[in-house]
Short mmCIF file of C-alpha atoms in Angstrom, two decimals:
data_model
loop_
_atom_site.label_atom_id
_atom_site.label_comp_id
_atom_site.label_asym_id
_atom_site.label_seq_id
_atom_site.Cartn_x
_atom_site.Cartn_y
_atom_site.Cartn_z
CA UNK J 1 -5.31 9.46 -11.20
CA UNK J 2 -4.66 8.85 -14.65
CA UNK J 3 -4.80 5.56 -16.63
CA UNK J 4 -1.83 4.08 -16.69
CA UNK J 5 0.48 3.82 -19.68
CA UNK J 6 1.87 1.05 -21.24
CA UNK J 7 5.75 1.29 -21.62
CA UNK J 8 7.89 -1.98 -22.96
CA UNK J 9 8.66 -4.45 -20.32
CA UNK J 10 5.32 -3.91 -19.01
CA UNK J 11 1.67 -5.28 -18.35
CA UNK J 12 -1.45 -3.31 -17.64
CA UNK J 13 -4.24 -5.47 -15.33
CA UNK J 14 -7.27 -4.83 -14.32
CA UNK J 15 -7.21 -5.54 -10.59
CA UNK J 16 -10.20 -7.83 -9.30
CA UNK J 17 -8.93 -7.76 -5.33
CA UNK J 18 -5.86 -6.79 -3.83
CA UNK J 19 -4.97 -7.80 0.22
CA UNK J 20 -4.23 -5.16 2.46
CA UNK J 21 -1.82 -6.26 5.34
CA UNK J 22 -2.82 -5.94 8.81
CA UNK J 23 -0.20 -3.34 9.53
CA UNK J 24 -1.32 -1.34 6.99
CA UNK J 25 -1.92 1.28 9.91
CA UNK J 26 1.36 1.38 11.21
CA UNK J 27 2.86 1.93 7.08
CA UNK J 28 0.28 5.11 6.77
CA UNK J 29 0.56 6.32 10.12
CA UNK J 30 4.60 6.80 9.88
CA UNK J 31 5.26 4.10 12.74
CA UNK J 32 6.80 1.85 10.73
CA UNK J 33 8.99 4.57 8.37
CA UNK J 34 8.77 2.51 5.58
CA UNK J 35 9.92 5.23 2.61
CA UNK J 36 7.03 6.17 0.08
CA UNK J 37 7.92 8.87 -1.97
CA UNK J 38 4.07 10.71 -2.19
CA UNK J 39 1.79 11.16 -3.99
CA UNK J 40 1.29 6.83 -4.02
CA UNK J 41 -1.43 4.55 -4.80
CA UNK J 42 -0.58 2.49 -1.85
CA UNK J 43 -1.17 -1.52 -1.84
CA UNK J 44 1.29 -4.62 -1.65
CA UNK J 45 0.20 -7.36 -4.18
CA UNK J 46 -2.87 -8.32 -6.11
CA UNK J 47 -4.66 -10.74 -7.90
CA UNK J 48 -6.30 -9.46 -11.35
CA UNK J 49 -6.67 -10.15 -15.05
CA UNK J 50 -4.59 -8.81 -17.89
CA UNK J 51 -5.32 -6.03 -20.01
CA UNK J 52 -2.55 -5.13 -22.08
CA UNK J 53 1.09 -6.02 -22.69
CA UNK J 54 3.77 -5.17 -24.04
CA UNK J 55 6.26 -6.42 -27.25
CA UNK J 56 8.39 -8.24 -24.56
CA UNK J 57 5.26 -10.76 -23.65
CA UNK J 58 5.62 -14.35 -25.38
CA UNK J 59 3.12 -16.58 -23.15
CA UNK J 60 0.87 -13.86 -21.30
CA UNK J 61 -2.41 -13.31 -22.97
CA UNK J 62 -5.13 -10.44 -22.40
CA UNK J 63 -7.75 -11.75 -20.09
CA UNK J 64 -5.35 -14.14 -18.32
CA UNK J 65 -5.29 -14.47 -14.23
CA UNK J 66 -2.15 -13.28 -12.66
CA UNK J 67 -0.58 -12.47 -9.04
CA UNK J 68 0.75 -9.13 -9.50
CA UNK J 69 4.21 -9.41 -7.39
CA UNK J 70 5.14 -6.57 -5.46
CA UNK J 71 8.49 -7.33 -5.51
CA UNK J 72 9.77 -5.20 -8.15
CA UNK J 73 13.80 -5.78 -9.24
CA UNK J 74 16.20 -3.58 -10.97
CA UNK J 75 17.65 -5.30 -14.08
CA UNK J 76 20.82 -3.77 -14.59
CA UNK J 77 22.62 -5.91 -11.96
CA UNK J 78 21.80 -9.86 -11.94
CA UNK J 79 24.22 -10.03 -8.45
CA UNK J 80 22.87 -7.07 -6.44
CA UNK J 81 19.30 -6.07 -7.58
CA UNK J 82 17.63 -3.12 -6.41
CA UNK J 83 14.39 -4.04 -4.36
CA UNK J 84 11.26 -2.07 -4.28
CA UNK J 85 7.84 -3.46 -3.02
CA UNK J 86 5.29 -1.55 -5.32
CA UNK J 87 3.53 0.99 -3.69
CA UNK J 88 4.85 0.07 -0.12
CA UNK J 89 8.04 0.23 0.63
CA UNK J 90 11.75 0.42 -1.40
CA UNK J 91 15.09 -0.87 0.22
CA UNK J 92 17.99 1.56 -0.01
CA UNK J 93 18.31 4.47 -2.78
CA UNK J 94 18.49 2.27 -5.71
CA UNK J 95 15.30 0.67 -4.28
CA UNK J 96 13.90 4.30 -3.85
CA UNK J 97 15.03 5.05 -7.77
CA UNK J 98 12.94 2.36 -8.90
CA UNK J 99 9.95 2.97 -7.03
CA UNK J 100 10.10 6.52 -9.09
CA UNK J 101 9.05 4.54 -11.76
CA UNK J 102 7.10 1.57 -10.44
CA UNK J 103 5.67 3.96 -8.00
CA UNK J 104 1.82 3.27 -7.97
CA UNK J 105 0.30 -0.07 -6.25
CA UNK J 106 -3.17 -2.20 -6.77
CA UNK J 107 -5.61 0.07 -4.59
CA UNK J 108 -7.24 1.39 -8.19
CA UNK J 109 -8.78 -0.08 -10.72
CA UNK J 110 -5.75 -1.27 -13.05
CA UNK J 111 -1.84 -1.53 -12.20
CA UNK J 112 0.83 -1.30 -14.27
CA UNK J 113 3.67 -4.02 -13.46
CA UNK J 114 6.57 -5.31 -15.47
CA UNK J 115 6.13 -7.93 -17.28
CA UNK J 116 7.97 -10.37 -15.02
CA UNK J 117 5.85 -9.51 -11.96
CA UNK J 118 2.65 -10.67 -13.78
CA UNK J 119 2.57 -14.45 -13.06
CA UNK J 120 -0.25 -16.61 -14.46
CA UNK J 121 -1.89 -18.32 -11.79
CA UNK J 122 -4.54 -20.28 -14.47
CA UNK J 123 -8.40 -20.05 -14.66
CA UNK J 124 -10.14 -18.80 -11.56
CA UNK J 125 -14.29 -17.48 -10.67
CA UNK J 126 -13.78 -13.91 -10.51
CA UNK J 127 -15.58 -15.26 -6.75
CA UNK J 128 -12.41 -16.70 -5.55
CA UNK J 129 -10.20 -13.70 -6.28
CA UNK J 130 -10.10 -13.07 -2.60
CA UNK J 131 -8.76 -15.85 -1.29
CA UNK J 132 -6.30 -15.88 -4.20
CA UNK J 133 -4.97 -12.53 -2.71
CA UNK J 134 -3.82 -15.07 0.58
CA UNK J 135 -0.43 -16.31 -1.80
CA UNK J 136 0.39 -13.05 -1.54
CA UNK J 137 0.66 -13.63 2.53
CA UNK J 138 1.72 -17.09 1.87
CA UNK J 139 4.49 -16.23 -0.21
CA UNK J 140 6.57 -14.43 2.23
CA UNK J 141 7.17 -17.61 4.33
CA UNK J 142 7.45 -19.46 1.64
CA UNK J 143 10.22 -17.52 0.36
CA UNK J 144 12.15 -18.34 3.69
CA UNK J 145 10.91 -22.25 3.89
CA UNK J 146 13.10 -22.45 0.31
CA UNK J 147 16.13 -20.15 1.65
CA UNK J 148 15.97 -22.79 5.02
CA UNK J 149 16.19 -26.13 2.35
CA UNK J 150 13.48 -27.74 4.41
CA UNK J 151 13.07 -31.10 2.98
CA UNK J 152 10.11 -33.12 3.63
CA UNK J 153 10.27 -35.45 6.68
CA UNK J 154 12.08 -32.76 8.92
CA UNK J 155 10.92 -31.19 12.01
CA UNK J 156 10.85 -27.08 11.83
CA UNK J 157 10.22 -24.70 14.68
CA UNK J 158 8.51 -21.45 13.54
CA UNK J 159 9.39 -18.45 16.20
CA UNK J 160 6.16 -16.37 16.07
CA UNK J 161 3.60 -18.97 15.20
CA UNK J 162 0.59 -17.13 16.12
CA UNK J 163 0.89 -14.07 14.36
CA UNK J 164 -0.26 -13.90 10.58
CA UNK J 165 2.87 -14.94 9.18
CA UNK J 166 3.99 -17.49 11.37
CA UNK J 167 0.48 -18.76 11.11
CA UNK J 168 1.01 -18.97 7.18
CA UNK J 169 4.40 -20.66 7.85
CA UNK J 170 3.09 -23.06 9.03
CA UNK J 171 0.44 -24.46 6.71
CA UNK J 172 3.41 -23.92 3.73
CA UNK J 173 5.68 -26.06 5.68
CA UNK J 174 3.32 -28.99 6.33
CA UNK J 175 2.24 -28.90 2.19
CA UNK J 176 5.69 -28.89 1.67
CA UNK J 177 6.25 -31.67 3.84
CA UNK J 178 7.44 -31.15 6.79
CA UNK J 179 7.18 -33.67 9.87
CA UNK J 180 6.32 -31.68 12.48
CA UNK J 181 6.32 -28.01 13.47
CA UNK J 182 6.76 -27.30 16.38
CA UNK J 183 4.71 -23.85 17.54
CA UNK J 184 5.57 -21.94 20.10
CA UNK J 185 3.30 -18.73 21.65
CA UNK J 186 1.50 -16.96 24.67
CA UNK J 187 -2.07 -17.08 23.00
CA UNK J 188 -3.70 -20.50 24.20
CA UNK J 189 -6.70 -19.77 22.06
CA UNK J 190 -4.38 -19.72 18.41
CA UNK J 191 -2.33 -22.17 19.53
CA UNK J 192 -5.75 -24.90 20.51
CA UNK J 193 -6.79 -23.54 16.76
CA UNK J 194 -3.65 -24.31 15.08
CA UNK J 195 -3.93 -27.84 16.36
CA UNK J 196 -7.37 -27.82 15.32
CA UNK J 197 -6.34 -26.71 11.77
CA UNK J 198 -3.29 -29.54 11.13
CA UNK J 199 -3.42 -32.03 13.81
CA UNK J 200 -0.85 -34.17 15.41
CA UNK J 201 1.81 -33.12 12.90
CA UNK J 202 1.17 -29.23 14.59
CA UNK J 203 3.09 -29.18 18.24
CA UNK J 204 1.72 -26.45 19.96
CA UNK J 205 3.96 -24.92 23.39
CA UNK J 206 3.26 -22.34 25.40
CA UNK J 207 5.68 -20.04 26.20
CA UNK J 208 6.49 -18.92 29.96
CA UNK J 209 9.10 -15.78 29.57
CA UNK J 210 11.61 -17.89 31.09
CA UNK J 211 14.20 -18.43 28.48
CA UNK J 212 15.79 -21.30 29.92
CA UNK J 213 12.63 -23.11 30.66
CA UNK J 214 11.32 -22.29 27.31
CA UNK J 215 13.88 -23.25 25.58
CA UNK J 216 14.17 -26.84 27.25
CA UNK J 217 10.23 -27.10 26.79
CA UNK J 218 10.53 -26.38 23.23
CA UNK J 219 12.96 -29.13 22.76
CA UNK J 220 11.24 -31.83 24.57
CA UNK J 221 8.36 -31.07 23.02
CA UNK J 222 9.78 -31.91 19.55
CA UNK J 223 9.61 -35.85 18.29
CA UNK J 224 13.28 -35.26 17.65
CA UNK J 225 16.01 -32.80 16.96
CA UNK J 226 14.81 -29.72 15.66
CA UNK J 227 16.21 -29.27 12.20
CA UNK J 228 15.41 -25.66 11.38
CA UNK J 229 13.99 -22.86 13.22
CA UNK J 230 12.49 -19.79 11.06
CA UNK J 231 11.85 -16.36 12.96
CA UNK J 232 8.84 -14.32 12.05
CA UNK J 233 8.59 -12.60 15.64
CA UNK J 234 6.83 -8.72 15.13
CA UNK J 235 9.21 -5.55 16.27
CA UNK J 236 7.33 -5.53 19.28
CA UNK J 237 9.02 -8.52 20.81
CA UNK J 238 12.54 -8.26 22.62
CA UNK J 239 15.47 -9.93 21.12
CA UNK J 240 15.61 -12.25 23.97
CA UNK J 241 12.53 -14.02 22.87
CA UNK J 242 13.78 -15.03 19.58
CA UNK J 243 17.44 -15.99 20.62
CA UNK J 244 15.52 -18.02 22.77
CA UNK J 245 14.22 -20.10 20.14
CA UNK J 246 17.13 -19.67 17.49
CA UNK J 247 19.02 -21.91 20.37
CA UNK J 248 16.93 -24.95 20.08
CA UNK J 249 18.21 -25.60 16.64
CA UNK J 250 20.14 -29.12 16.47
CA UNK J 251 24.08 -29.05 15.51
CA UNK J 252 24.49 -29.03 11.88
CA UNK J 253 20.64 -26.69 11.68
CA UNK J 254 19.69 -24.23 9.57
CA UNK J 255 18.32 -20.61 10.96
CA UNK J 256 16.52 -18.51 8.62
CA UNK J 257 15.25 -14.87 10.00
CA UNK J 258 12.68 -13.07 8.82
CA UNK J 259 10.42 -10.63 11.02
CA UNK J 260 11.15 -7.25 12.98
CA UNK J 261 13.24 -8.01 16.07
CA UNK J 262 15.00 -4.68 16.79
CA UNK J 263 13.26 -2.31 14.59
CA UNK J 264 12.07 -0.38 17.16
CA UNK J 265 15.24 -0.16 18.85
CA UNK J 266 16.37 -2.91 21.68
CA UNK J 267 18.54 -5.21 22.78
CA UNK J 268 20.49 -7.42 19.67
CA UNK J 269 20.30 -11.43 19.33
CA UNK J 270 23.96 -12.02 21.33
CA UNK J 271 23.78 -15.40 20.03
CA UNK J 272 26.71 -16.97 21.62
CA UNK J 273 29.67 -17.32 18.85
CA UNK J 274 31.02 -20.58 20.44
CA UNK J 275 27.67 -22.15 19.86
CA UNK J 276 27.58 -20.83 16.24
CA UNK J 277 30.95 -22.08 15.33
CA UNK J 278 31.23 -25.69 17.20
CA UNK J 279 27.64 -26.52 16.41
CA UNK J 280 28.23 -25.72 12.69
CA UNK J 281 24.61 -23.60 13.15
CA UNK J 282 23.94 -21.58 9.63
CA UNK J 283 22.14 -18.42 10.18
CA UNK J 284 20.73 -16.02 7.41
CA UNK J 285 18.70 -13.31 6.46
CA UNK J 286 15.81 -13.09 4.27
CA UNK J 287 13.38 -10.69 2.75
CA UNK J 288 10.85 -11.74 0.45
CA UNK J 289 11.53 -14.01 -2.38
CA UNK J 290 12.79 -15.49 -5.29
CA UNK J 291 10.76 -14.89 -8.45
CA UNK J 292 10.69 -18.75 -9.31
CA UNK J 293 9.14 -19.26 -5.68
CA UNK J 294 5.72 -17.76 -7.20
CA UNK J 295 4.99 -20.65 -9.51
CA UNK J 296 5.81 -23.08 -7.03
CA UNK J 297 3.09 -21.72 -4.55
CA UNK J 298 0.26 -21.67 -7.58
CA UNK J 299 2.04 -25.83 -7.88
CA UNK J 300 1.33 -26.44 -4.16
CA UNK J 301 -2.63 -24.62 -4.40
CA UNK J 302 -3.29 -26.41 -7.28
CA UNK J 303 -2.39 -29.53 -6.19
CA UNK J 304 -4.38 -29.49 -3.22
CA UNK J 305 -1.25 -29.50 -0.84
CA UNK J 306 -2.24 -25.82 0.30
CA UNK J 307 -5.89 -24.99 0.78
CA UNK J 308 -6.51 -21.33 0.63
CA UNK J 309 -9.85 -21.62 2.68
CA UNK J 310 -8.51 -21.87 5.74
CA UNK J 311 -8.56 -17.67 5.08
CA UNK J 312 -11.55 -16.23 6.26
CA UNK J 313 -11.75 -13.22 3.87
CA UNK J 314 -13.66 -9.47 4.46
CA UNK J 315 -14.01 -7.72 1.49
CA UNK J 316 -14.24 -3.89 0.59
CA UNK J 317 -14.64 -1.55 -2.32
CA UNK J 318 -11.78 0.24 -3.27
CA UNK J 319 -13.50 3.40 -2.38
CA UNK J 320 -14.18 1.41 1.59
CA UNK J 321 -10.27 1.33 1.56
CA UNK J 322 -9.82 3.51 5.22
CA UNK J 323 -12.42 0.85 6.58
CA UNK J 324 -10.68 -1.42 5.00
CA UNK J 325 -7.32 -0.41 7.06
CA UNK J 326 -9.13 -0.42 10.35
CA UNK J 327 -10.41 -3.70 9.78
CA UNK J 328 -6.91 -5.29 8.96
CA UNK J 329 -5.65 -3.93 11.56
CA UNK J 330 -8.64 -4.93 14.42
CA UNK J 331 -8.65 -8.75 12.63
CA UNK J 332 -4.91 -9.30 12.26
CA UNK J 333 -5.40 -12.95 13.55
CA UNK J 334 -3.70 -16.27 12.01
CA UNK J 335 -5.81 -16.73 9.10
CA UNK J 336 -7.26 -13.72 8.74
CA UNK J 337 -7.32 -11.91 5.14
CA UNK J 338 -8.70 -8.09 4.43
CA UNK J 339 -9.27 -7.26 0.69
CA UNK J 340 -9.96 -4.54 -1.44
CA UNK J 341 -12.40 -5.27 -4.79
CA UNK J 342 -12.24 -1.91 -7.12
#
């Protein structure tokens, strides 16, 4: 490919490591028909140092560390923005317009970004680059933890707690704050680990496939009423399963949903309007997040509230990068971070 250009409104940055997700497999393979308009330098996010800017840039200097945000806007409508994640995936045509443009993602040697989506992240070792590439994973639940208003002192139930975002949920909410979490899953081995990792503010439960009993369990096994519940359960996992856990939710909570339920076709939520409407439940959607929520996560690292080592990190040259998919995909654990170093 050729070096990229710098237009106004953008940033060029040389790209020190960039994550690649664990279902990186499923993107490339078609399974998961996210829309890439090829030819693409794939990638989702990176952590790198910048090169040049353009006339638009008042605080960004050459050589400083940024997060390169994937989550590209359109900036012709403030209400409705056009969303494309850069060199992943777009949402809708005016998503797929602007990923004409901002087409080309951090799985090369430099990126070009606008100017908003390169956000300083201060002085790092060019060592810890890697584990830098974890806000990246972090972000996404964090992004949902602000839409839900969890305050500190309140208990929060995270539906899909032992998969890599649920995992990552959960460490955000506790440096945010929260009381307890309450973490429900079938793997006994990430759920003993998860304890391991946060203690007796971490309430692990195992799940039975009963929804009745599981629901009951999950509530008794809080210290009180739940306050929120956030849903990060993979497309692989019925609808029943995450209704389940919506339900424990105390009157007056807040539901925020976030993973794949019914991508892959299936039955829908059927949560139970009654129950909505007398329990004054509030249930939203919510992909990604706000730009402002990036600066807060660099706050909560820097202050020592969130401690990136708990990602074990396997790193690859950029010219590794199949390997690099294949591993992702074989170590998609809690805690578990792939990364490509061009």
């Amino acid at each position: 490919m050729a070096e990229p250009t710098l237009g106004t409104g953008e940033v060029i940055v040389d790209v020190v490591a960039a994550p690649v997700l664990s279902y990186a497999d499923e993107v490339f393979s078609g399974a998961r028909n996210y829309p890439l308009d090829l030819p693409v330098i794939p990638g989702c996010g990176a952590i790198g140092r910048v090169r040049a800017l353009g006339p638009d840039a008042t605080r960004l200097k050459v050589g400083d560390w940024v997060f390169c945000d994937p989550t590209v806007r359109s900036r012709d409508d403030a209400l409705m923005p056009d969303i494309t994640l850069q060199g992943w995936s777009a949402r809708g045509d005016g998503g797929l317009k602007l990923q004409h443009h901002f087409r080309d993602g951090p799985f090369a040697e430099r990126i070009r970004v606008p100017t908003e989506n390169a956000i300083p992240i201060g002085n790092i070792d060019a060592a810890q680059a890697p584990h830098w590439c974890a806000i990246g994973i972090l972000l996404i639940p964090y992004g949902g933890l602000l839409a839900l208003d969890l305050k500190a002192g309140e208990t929060l139930l995270v539906s899909g707690a032992t998969g890599n975002f649920g995992s990552a949920t959960i460490a955000t909410a506790l440096a945010m704050g929260a009381r307890c979490v309450i973490a429900p899953g079938r793997n006994e081995a990430v759920l003993a680990d998860l304890r391991r990792r946060f203690g007796e503010r971490l309430v692990p439960v195992r799940l039975t496939g009963d929804p009745a009993m599981d629901g009951e369990t999950m509530k008794r096994a809080a210290p009180g009423p739940i306050d929120a519940v956030i849903d990060f359960l993979p497309p692989s996992v019925g609808a029943d399963v995450a209704r389940t856990a919506i339900m424990t939710v105390r009157p007056y909570g807040r539901v925020v949903l976030m993973g794949g339920v019914g991508m892959l076709g299936g039955g829908d939520l059927g949560l139970p309007y009654p129950w909505i409407m007398r329990n004054l439940v509030t249930i939203r959607g919510q992909w990604m997040y706000d730009r402002t929520a990036v600066p807060k996560m660099v706050g909560l690292v820097r202050s020592g509230l969130l401690d990136l080592r708990h990602f074990a990190t396997t790193e690859f040259a950029v010219d590794r990068v199949n390997e690099a998919v294949e591993q992702a995909a074989a170590d998609a654990g809690p805690f578990r971070l792939t990364v490509v170093r061009p």
